[in-house]
Amino acid sequence: PELIILSVTGAEEFYLGKDKVGRQNLIETVVKRMTASKTEVLYLRADYSLRYEKVAKLISSLKRAGVSNIALVTETEKDQG
């Protein structure tokens, strides 16, 4: 199955794979893409600078829409020097 990756930038822009998605239809678009690809795992990559509260709200909205298997893609903090 296809890997479905939802990325959130520091400016709170959303990308599903390489496709930019508007906030208004984000959840619906994610669910449709997952159904079409017959995958049960959503990989969520959020910019390091985003507040945890925003990521938590997004995860909560996804779970309410039936996306129950969410894997967080983590990256280490960028080297400051």
GROMACS .gro file of N, CA and C in nm:
model
  243
    1PRO      N    1   0.082  -0.122   0.000
    1PRO     CA    2   0.000   0.000   0.000
    1PRO      C    3   0.085   0.127   0.000
    2GLU      N    4   0.027   0.231  -0.051
    2GLU     CA    5   0.092   0.362  -0.058
    2GLU      C    6   0.110   0.421   0.081
    3LEU      N    7   0.223   0.490   0.103
    3LEU     CA    8   0.242   0.563   0.229
    3LEU      C    9   0.170   0.696   0.218
    4ILE      N   10   0.084   0.726   0.313
    4ILE     CA   11   0.012   0.852   0.316
    4ILE      C   12   0.081   0.939   0.421
    5ILE      N   13   0.141   1.049   0.375
    5ILE     CA   14   0.216   1.138   0.465
    5ILE      C   15   0.150   1.274   0.466
    6LEU      N   16   0.107   1.317   0.585
    6LEU     CA   17   0.051   1.450   0.605
    6LEU      C   18   0.157   1.534   0.673
    7SER      N   19   0.197   1.643   0.606
    7SER     CA   20   0.298   1.733   0.661
    7SER      C   21   0.234   1.866   0.697
    8VAL      N   22   0.277   1.922   0.810
    8VAL     CA   23   0.229   2.052   0.854
    8VAL      C   24   0.351   2.142   0.870
    9THR      N   25   0.351   2.255   0.800
    9THR     CA   26   0.465   2.347   0.807
    9THR      C   27   0.453   2.437   0.929
   10GLY      N   28   0.558   2.509   0.957
   10GLY     CA   29   0.557   2.605   1.067
   10GLY      C   30   0.455   2.715   1.046
   11ALA      N   31   0.420   2.743   0.921
   11ALA     CA   32   0.319   2.844   0.888
   11ALA      C   33   0.179   2.784   0.884
   12GLU      N   34   0.167   2.659   0.930
   12GLU     CA   35   0.041   2.585   0.935
   12GLU      C   36  -0.020   2.563   0.796
   13GLU      N   37   0.066   2.531   0.701
   13GLU     CA   38   0.021   2.487   0.570
   13GLU      C   39   0.024   2.335   0.572
   14PHE      N   40  -0.072   2.274   0.502
   14PHE     CA   41  -0.087   2.129   0.504
   14PHE      C   42  -0.055   2.070   0.367
   15TYR      N   43   0.021   1.962   0.369
   15TYR     CA   44   0.055   1.891   0.246
   15TYR      C   45   0.025   1.743   0.265
   16LEU      N   46  -0.046   1.688   0.169
   16LEU     CA   47  -0.073   1.544   0.167
   16LEU      C   48   0.016   1.490   0.055
   17GLY      N   49   0.125   1.425   0.096
   17GLY     CA   50   0.228   1.394  -0.002
   17GLY      C   51   0.288   1.527  -0.046
   18LYS      N   52   0.285   1.554  -0.177
   18LYS     CA   53   0.337   1.681  -0.227
   18LYS      C   54   0.226   1.779  -0.261
   19ASP      N   55   0.101   1.738  -0.238
   19ASP     CA   56  -0.014   1.821  -0.273
   19ASP      C   57  -0.055   1.910  -0.155
   20LYS      N   58  -0.061   2.040  -0.180
   20LYS     CA   59  -0.106   2.133  -0.077
   20LYS      C   60  -0.257   2.116  -0.060
   21VAL      N   61  -0.301   2.114   0.066
   21VAL     CA   62  -0.443   2.094   0.097
   21VAL      C   63  -0.487   2.207   0.188
   22GLY      N   64  -0.605   2.262   0.161
   22GLY     CA   65  -0.660   2.368   0.245
   22GLY      C   66  -0.710   2.314   0.378
   23ARG      N   67  -0.707   2.398   0.477
   23ARG     CA   68  -0.751   2.359   0.612
   23ARG      C   69  -0.898   2.315   0.613
   24GLN      N   70  -0.982   2.381   0.531
   24GLN     CA   71  -1.126   2.354   0.533
   24GLN      C   72  -1.160   2.210   0.495
   25ASN      N   73  -1.089   2.154   0.399
   25ASN     CA   74  -1.122   2.018   0.356
   25ASN      C   75  -1.010   1.918   0.386
   26LEU      N   76  -0.927   1.951   0.482
   26LEU     CA   77  -0.812   1.867   0.514
   26LEU      C   78  -0.851   1.726   0.558
   27ILE      N   79  -0.937   1.718   0.659
   27ILE     CA   80  -0.973   1.588   0.715
   27ILE      C   81  -1.042   1.502   0.610
   28GLU      N   82  -1.135   1.561   0.538
   28GLU     CA   83  -1.207   1.488   0.432
   28GLU      C   84  -1.111   1.437   0.325
   29THR      N   85  -1.016   1.519   0.287
   29THR     CA   86  -0.918   1.480   0.185
   29THR      C   87  -0.830   1.366   0.234
   30VAL      N   88  -0.787   1.372   0.358
   30VAL     CA   89  -0.704   1.266   0.416
   30VAL      C   90  -0.782   1.134   0.415
   31VAL      N   91  -0.906   1.136   0.462
   31VAL     CA   92  -0.987   1.014   0.469
   31VAL      C   93  -1.008   0.956   0.329
   32LYS      N   94  -1.039   1.041   0.232
   32LYS     CA   95  -1.059   0.993   0.095
   32LYS      C   96  -0.932   0.930   0.040
   33ARG      N   97  -0.818   0.994   0.063
   33ARG     CA   98  -0.691   0.941   0.011
   33ARG      C   99  -0.659   0.806   0.075
   34MET      N  100  -0.683   0.794   0.206
   34MET     CA  101  -0.655   0.668   0.275
   34MET      C  102  -0.748   0.557   0.226
   35THR      N  103  -0.875   0.590   0.205
   35THR     CA  104  -0.970   0.491   0.155
   35THR      C  105  -0.932   0.445   0.015
   36ALA      N  106  -0.897   0.541  -0.070
   36ALA     CA  107  -0.860   0.508  -0.208
   36ALA      C  108  -0.735   0.421  -0.215
   37SER      N  109  -0.640   0.444  -0.125
   37SER     CA  110  -0.514   0.369  -0.130
   37SER      C  111  -0.521   0.242  -0.046
   38LYS      N  112  -0.632   0.224   0.024
   38LYS     CA  113  -0.652   0.104   0.108
   38LYS      C  114  -0.542   0.089   0.213
   39THR      N  115  -0.503   0.201   0.272
   39THR     CA  116  -0.403   0.196   0.378
   39THR      C  117  -0.470   0.237   0.509
   40GLU      N  118  -0.417   0.187   0.619
   40GLU     CA  119  -0.476   0.218   0.749
   40GLU      C  120  -0.386   0.307   0.834
   41VAL      N  121  -0.267   0.341   0.783
   41VAL     CA  122  -0.172   0.420   0.861
   41VAL      C  123  -0.151   0.556   0.797
   42LEU      N  124  -0.167   0.661   0.876
   42LEU     CA  125  -0.135   0.796   0.832
   42LEU      C  126  -0.006   0.837   0.901
   43TYR      N  127   0.091   0.882   0.822
   43TYR     CA  128   0.217   0.931   0.878
   43TYR      C  129   0.206   1.082   0.889
   44LEU      N  130   0.222   1.134   1.009
   44LEU     CA  131   0.208   1.276   1.035
   44LEU      C  132   0.344   1.337   1.066
   45ARG      N  133   0.381   1.436   0.986
   45ARG     CA  134   0.508   1.506   1.007
   45ARG      C  135   0.473   1.652   1.033
   46ALA      N  136   0.505   1.700   1.152
   46ALA     CA  137   0.476   1.839   1.188
   46ALA      C  138   0.607   1.914   1.208
   47ASP      N  139   0.611   2.038   1.163
   47ASP     CA  140   0.729   2.120   1.179
   47ASP      C  141   0.766   2.131   1.326
   48TYR      N  142   0.894   2.129   1.354
   48TYR     CA  143   0.944   2.131   1.492
   48TYR      C  144   0.896   2.255   1.568
   49SER      N  145   0.873   2.366   1.497
   49SER     CA  146   0.835   2.490   1.563
   49SER      C  147   0.687   2.498   1.600
   50LEU      N  148   0.605   2.405   1.551
   50LEU     CA  149   0.462   2.409   1.583
   50LEU      C  150   0.438   2.378   1.730
   51ARG      N  151   0.341   2.448   1.787
   51ARG     CA  152   0.305   2.419   1.926
   51ARG      C  153   0.237   2.283   1.934
   52TYR      N  154   0.267   2.211   2.040
   52TYR     CA  155   0.211   2.078   2.059
   52TYR      C  156   0.059   2.081   2.056
   53GLU      N  157   0.001   2.185   2.111
   53GLU     CA  158  -0.145   2.198   2.116
   53GLU      C  159  -0.207   2.188   1.976
   54LYS      N  160  -0.143   2.249   1.877
   54LYS     CA  161  -0.196   2.245   1.740
   54LYS      C  162  -0.188   2.104   1.681
   55VAL      N  163  -0.080   2.036   1.708
   55VAL     CA  164  -0.064   1.899   1.659
   55VAL      C  165  -0.166   1.808   1.729
   56ALA      N  166  -0.184   1.826   1.857
   56ALA     CA  167  -0.280   1.745   1.933
   56ALA      C  168  -0.422   1.765   1.881
   57LYS      N  169  -0.459   1.888   1.850
   57LYS     CA  170  -0.593   1.915   1.796
   57LYS      C  171  -0.612   1.848   1.660
   58LEU      N  172  -0.509   1.852   1.578
   58LEU     CA  173  -0.516   1.787   1.447
   58LEU      C  174  -0.534   1.637   1.463
   59ILE      N  175  -0.456   1.576   1.551
   59ILE     CA  176  -0.468   1.432   1.576
   59ILE      C  177  -0.608   1.398   1.625
   60SER      N  178  -0.661   1.479   1.714
   60SER     CA  179  -0.795   1.457   1.767
   60SER      C  180  -0.900   1.462   1.655
   61SER      N  181  -0.888   1.559   1.568
   61SER     CA  182  -0.982   1.572   1.455
   61SER      C  183  -0.973   1.452   1.362
   62LEU      N  184  -0.851   1.407   1.336
   62LEU     CA  185  -0.832   1.290   1.250
   62LEU      C  186  -0.894   1.166   1.312
   63LYS      N  187  -0.875   1.148   1.442
   63LYS     CA  188  -0.930   1.031   1.510
   63LYS      C  189  -1.083   1.034   1.509
   64ARG      N  190  -1.142   1.151   1.528
   64ARG     CA  191  -1.289   1.162   1.522
   64ARG      C  192  -1.342   1.125   1.384
   65ALA      N  193  -1.262   1.148   1.281
   65ALA     CA  194  -1.302   1.117   1.145
   65ALA      C  195  -1.275   0.971   1.108
   66GLY      N  196  -1.221   0.894   1.203
   66GLY     CA  197  -1.200   0.752   1.179
   66GLY      C  198  -1.057   0.712   1.146
   67VAL      N  199  -0.965   0.808   1.147
   67VAL     CA  200  -0.824   0.777   1.122
   67VAL      C  201  -0.762   0.742   1.258
   68SER      N  202  -0.756   0.613   1.287
   68SER     CA  203  -0.715   0.574   1.422
   68SER      C  204  -0.569   0.534   1.431
   69ASN      N  205  -0.506   0.506   1.318
   69ASN     CA  206  -0.367   0.462   1.320
   69ASN      C  207  -0.279   0.573   1.264
   70ILE      N  208  -0.225   0.656   1.354
   70ILE     CA  209  -0.144   0.770   1.315
   70ILE      C  210  -0.002   0.750   1.368
   71ALA      N  211   0.093   0.750   1.276
   71ALA     CA  212   0.234   0.736   1.313
   71ALA      C  213   0.299   0.872   1.302
   72LEU      N  214   0.363   0.915   1.408
   72LEU     CA  215   0.431   1.044   1.407
   72LEU      C  216   0.571   1.028   1.349
   73VAL      N  217   0.602   1.108   1.249
   73VAL     CA  218   0.736   1.109   1.190
   73VAL      C  219   0.815   1.212   1.267
   74THR      N  220   0.919   1.168   1.334
   74THR     CA  221   0.995   1.261   1.417
   74THR      C  222   1.130   1.290   1.354
   75GLU      N  223   1.175   1.412   1.376
   75GLU     CA  224   1.307   1.453   1.333
   75GLU      C  225   1.373   1.518   1.453
   76THR      N  226   1.502   1.502   1.463
   76THR     CA  227   1.572   1.565   1.574
   76THR      C  228   1.580   1.714   1.550
   77GLU      N  229   1.596   1.789   1.657
   77GLU     CA  230   1.608   1.934   1.647
   77GLU      C  231   1.727   1.969   1.560
   78LYS      N  232   1.708   2.068   1.476
   78LYS     CA  233   1.817   2.111   1.386
   78LYS      C  234   1.932   2.167   1.468
   79ASP      N  235   2.053   2.138   1.426
   79ASP     CA  236   2.172   2.186   1.494
   79ASP      C  237   2.177   2.339   1.490
   80GLN      N  238   2.191   2.400   1.603
   80GLN     CA  239   2.189   2.546   1.612
   80GLN      C  240   2.324   2.610   1.579
   81GLY      N  241   2.428   2.533   1.563
   81GLY     CA  242   2.556   2.597   1.540
   81GLY      C  243   2.642   2.514   1.456
   0.00000   0.00000   0.00000
